[in-house]
PDB file of C-alpha atoms in Angstrom:
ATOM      1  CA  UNK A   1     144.974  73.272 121.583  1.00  0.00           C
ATOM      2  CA  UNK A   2     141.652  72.377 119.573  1.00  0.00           C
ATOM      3  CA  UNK A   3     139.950  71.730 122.546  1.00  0.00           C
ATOM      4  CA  UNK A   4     140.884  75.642 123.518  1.00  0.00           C
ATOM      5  CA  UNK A   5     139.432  76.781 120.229  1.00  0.00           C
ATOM      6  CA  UNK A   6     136.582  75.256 120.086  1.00  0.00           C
ATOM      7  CA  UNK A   7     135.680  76.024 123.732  1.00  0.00           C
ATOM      8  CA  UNK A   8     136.510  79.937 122.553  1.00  0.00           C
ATOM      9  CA  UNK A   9     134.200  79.851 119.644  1.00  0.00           C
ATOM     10  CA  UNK A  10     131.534  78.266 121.542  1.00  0.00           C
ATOM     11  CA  UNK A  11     131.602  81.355 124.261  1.00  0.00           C
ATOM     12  CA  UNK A  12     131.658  83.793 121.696  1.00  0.00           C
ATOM     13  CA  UNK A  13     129.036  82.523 119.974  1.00  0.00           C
ATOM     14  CA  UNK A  14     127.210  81.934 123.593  1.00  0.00           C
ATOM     15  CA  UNK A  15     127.863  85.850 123.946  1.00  0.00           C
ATOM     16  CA  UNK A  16     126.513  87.137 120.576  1.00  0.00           C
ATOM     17  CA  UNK A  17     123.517  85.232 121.279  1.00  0.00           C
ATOM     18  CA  UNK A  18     123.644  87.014 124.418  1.00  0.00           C
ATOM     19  CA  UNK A  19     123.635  90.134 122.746  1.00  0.00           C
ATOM     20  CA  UNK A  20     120.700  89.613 120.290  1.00  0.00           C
ATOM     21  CA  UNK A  21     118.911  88.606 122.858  1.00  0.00           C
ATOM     22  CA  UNK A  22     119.328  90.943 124.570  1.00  0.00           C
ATOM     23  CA  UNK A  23     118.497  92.975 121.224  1.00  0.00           C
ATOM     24  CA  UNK A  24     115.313  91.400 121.409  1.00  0.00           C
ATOM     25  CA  UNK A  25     113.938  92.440 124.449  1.00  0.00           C
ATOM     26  CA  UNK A  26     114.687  95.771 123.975  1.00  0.00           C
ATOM     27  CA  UNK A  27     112.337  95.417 120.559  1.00  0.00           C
ATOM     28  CA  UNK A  28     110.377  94.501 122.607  1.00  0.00           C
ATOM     29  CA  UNK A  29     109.914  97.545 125.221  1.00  0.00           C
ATOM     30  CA  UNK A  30     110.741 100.063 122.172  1.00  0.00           C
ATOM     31  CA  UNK A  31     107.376  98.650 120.690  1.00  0.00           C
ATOM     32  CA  UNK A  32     105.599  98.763 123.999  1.00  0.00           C
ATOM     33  CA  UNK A  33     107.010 102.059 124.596  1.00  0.00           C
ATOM     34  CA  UNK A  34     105.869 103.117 120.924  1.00  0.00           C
ATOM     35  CA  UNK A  35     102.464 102.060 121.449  1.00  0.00           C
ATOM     36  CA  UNK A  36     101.886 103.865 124.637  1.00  0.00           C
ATOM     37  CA  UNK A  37     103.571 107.518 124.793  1.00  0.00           C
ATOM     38  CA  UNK A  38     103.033 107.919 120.305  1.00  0.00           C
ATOM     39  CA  UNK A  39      99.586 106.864 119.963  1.00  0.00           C
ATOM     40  CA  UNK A  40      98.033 109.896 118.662  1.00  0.00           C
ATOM     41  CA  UNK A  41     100.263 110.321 116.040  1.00  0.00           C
ATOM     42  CA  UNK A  42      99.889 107.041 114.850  1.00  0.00           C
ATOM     43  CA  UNK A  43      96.344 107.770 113.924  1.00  0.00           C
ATOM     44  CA  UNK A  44      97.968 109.676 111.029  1.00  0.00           C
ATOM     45  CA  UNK A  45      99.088 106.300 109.894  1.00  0.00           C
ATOM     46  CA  UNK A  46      96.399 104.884 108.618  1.00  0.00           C
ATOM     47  CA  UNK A  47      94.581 101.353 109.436  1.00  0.00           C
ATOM     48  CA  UNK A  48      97.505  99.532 107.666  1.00  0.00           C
ATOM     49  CA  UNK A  49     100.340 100.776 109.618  1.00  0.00           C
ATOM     50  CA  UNK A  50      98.349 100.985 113.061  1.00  0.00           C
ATOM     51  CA  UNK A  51      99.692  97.905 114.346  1.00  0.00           C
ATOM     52  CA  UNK A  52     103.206  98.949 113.692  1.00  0.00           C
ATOM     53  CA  UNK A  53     104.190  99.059 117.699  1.00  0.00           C
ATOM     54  CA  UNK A  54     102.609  95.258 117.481  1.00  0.00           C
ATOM     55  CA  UNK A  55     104.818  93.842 114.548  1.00  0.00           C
ATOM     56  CA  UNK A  56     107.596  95.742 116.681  1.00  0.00           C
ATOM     57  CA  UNK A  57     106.746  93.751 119.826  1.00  0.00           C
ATOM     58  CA  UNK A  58     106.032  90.268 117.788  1.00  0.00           C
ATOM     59  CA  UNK A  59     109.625  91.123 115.882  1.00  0.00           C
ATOM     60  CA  UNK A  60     111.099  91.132 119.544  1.00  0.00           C
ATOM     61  CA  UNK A  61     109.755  88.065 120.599  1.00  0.00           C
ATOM     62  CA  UNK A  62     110.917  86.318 117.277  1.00  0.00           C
ATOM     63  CA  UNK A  63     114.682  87.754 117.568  1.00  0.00           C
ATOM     64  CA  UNK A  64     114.569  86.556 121.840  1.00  0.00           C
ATOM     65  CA  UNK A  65     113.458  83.160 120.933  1.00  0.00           C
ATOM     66  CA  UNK A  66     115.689  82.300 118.158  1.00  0.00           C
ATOM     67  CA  UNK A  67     118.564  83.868 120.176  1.00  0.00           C
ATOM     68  CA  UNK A  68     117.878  82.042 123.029  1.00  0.00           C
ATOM     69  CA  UNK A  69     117.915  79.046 120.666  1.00  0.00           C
ATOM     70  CA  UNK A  70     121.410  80.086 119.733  1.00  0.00           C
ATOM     71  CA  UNK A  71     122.567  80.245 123.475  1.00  0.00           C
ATOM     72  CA  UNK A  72     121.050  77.134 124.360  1.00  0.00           C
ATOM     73  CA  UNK A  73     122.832  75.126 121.302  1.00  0.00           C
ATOM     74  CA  UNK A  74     125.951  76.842 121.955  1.00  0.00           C
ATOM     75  CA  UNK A  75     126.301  76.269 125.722  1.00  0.00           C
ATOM     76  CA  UNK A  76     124.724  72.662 125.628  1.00  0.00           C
ATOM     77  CA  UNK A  77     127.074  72.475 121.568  1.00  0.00           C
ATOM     78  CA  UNK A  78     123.769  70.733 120.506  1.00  0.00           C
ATOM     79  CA  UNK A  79     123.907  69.671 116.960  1.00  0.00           C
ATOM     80  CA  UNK A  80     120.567  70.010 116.378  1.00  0.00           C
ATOM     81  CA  UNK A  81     119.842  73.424 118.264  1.00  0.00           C
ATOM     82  CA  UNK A  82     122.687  75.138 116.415  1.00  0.00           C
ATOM     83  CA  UNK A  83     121.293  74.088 113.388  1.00  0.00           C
ATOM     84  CA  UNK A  84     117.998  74.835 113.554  1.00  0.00           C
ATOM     85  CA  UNK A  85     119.334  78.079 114.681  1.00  0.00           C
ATOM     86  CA  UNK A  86     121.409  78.430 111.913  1.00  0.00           C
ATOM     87  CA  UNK A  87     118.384  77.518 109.216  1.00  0.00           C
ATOM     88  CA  UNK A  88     116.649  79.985 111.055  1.00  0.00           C
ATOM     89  CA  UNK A  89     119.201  82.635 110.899  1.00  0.00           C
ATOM     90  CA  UNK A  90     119.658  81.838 106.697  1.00  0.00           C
ATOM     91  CA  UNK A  91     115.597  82.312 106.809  1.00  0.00           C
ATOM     92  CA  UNK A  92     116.007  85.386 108.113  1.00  0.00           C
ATOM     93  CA  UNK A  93     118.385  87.030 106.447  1.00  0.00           C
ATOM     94  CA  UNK A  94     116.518  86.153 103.327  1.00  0.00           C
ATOM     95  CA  UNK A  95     113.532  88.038 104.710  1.00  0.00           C
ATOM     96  CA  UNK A  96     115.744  90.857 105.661  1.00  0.00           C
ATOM     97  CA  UNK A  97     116.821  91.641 102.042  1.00  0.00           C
ATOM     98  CA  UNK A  98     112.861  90.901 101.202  1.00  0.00           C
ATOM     99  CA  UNK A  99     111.812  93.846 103.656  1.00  0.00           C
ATOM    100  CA  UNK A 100     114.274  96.171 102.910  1.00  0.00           C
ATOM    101  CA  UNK A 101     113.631  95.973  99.097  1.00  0.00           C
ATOM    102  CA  UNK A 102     110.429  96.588  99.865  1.00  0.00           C
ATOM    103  CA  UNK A 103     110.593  99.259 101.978  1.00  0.00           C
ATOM    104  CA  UNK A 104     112.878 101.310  99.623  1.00  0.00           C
ATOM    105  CA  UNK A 105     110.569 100.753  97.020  1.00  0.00           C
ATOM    106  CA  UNK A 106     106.918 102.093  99.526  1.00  0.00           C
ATOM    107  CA  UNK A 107     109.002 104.592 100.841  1.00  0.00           C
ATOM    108  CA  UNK A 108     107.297 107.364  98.154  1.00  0.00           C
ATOM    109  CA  UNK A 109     104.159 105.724  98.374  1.00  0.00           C
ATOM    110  CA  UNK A 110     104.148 105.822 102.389  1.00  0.00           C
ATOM    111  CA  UNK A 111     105.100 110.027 102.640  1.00  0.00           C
ATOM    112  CA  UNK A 112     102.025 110.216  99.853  1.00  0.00           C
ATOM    113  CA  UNK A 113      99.881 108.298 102.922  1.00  0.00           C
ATOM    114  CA  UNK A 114     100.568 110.250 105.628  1.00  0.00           C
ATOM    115  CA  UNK A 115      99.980 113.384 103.967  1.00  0.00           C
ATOM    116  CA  UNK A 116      96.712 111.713 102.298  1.00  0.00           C
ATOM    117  CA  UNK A 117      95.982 110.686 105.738  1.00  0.00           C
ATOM    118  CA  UNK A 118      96.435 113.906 107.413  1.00  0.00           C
ATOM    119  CA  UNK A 119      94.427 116.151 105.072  1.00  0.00           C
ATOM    120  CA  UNK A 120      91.497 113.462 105.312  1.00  0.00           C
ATOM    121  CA  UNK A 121      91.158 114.184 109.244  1.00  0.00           C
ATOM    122  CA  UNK A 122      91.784 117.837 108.394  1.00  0.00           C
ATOM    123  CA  UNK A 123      88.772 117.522 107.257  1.00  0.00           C
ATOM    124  CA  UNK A 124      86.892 115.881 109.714  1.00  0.00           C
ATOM    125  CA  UNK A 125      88.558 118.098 112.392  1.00  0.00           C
ATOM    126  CA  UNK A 126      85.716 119.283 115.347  1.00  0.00           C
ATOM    127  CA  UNK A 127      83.382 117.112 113.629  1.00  0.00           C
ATOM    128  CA  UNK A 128      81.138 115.158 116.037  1.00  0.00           C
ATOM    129  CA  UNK A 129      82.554 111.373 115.821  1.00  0.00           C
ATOM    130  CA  UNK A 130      86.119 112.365 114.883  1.00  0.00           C
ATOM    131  CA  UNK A 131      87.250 113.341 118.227  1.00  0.00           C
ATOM    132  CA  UNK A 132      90.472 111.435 118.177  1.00  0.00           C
ATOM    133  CA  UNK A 133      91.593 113.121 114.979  1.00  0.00           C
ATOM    134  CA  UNK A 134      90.862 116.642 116.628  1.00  0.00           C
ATOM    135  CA  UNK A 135      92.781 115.647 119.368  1.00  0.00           C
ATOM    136  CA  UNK A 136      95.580 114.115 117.100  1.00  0.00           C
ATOM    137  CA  UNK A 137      95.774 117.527 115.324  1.00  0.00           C
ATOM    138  CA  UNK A 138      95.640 119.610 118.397  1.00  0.00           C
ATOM    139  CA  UNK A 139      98.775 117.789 120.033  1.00  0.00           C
ATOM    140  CA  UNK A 140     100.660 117.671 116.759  1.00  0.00           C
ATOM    141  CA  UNK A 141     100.651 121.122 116.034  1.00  0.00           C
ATOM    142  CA  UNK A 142     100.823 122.185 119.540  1.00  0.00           C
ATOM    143  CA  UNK A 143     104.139 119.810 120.190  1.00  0.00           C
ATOM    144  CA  UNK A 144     105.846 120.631 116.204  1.00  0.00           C
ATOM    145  CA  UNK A 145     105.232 123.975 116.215  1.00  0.00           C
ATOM    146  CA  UNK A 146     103.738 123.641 112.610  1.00  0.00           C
ATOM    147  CA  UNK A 147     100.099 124.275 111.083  1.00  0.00           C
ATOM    148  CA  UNK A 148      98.579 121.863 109.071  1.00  0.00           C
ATOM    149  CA  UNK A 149      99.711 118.880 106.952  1.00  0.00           C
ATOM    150  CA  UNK A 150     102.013 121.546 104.983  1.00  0.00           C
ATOM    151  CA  UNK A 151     101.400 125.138 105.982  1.00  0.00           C
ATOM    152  CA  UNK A 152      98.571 127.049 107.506  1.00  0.00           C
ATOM    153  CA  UNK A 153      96.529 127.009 104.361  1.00  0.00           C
ATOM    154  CA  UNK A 154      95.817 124.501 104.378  1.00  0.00           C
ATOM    155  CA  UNK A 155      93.221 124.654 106.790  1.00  0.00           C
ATOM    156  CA  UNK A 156      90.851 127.000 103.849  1.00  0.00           C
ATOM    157  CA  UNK A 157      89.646 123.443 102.516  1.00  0.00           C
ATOM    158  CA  UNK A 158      88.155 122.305 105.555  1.00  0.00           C
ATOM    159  CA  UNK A 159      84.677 122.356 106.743  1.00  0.00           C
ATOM    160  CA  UNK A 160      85.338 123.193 110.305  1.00  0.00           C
ATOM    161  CA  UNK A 161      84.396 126.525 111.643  1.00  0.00           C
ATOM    162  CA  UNK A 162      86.840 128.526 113.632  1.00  0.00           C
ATOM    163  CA  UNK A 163      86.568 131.481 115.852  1.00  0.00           C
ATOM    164  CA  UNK A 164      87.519 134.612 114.083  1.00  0.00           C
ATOM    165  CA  UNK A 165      90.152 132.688 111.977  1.00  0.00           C
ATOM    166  CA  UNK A 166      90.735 130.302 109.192  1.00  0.00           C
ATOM    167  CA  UNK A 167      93.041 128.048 111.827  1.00  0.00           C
ATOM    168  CA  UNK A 168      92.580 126.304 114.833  1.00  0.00           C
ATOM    169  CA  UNK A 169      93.885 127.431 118.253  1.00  0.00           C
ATOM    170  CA  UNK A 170      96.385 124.974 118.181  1.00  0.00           C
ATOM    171  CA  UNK A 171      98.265 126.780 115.316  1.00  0.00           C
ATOM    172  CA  UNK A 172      99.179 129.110 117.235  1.00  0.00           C
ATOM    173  CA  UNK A 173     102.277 130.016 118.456  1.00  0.00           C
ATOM    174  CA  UNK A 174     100.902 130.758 122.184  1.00  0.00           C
ATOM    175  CA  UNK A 175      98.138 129.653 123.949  1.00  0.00           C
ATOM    176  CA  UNK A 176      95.005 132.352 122.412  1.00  0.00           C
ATOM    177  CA  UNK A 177      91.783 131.657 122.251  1.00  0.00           C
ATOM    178  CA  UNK A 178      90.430 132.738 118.478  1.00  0.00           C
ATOM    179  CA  UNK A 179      94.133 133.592 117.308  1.00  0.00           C
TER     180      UNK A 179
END
């Protein structure tokens, strides 16, 4: 009757570890996936949350190997696997708390960034060397439906030049030239 128990814990334990593995390599395409089809708007972001897709795709990697770990101890019930794993899990659950005190306490301070962030490359939008942000701006409002980092006026403090308007073309609600 033991023998049946611990056998049953051991495949459950096999099949969480399954799971969060599993977990993992989906962090793992999310962050790839991030990175590829969202790149313009990360370049409202900032230079210190650029990388974000990349801590995404490391995070992935972390979660599949220690997982795996798990699996492996389970399956083979390898004392020292399951405890390394389980050290490993403590160790993260500490950092878990860490990073989500943190974030609740940024989460002001990162809104504030983005809009900082966004009026700067108002700013710089059709500038020669700013391309990126132009483009960035373009596809944002084009895709939202919005104008500027608040409302349309707020495109009277920039520099740029537009045809017969104080927005660009992209503010617009249809495709005109000059709107």
């Amino acid at each position: 009757m033991k023998d049946r128990r611990l056998k049953c814990i051991k495949y459950i334990l096999f099949l969480f570890n399954l799971i969060i593995t599993i977990s993992g390599l989906v962090l793992v395409v999310a962050g790839i996936v991030i990175q590829a089809a969202y790149q313009q708007y990360l370049d409202f972001l900032g230079d210190q949350f650029f990388s974000t897709p990349s801590y995404i795709i490391i995070l992935g990697c972390f979660i599949f190997a220690i997982a795996f770990l798990g699996c492996c101890g389970a399956i083979k019930e390898n004392h020292c696997m399951t405890l390394t794993f389980s050290c490993l899990l403590a160790i993260i659950f500490i950092l878990e708390i860490g990073a989500a005190v943190a974030a609740y306490h940024s989460k002001k301070q990162l809104g504030f960034l983005i809009k900082e962030n966004m009026e700067t490359s108002m700013k710089n939008f059709n500038q020669p060397g700013f391309q990126e942000a132009s483009d960035a701006w373009n596809m944002v409002q084009q895709k939202l439906s919005c104008c500027g980092a608040e409302s349309y006026q707020d495109w009277v403090n920039t520099t740029s030049s537009f045809s017969s308007s104080s927005v660009p073309d992209s503010c617009c609600v249809y495709d005109v030239v000059g709107c």
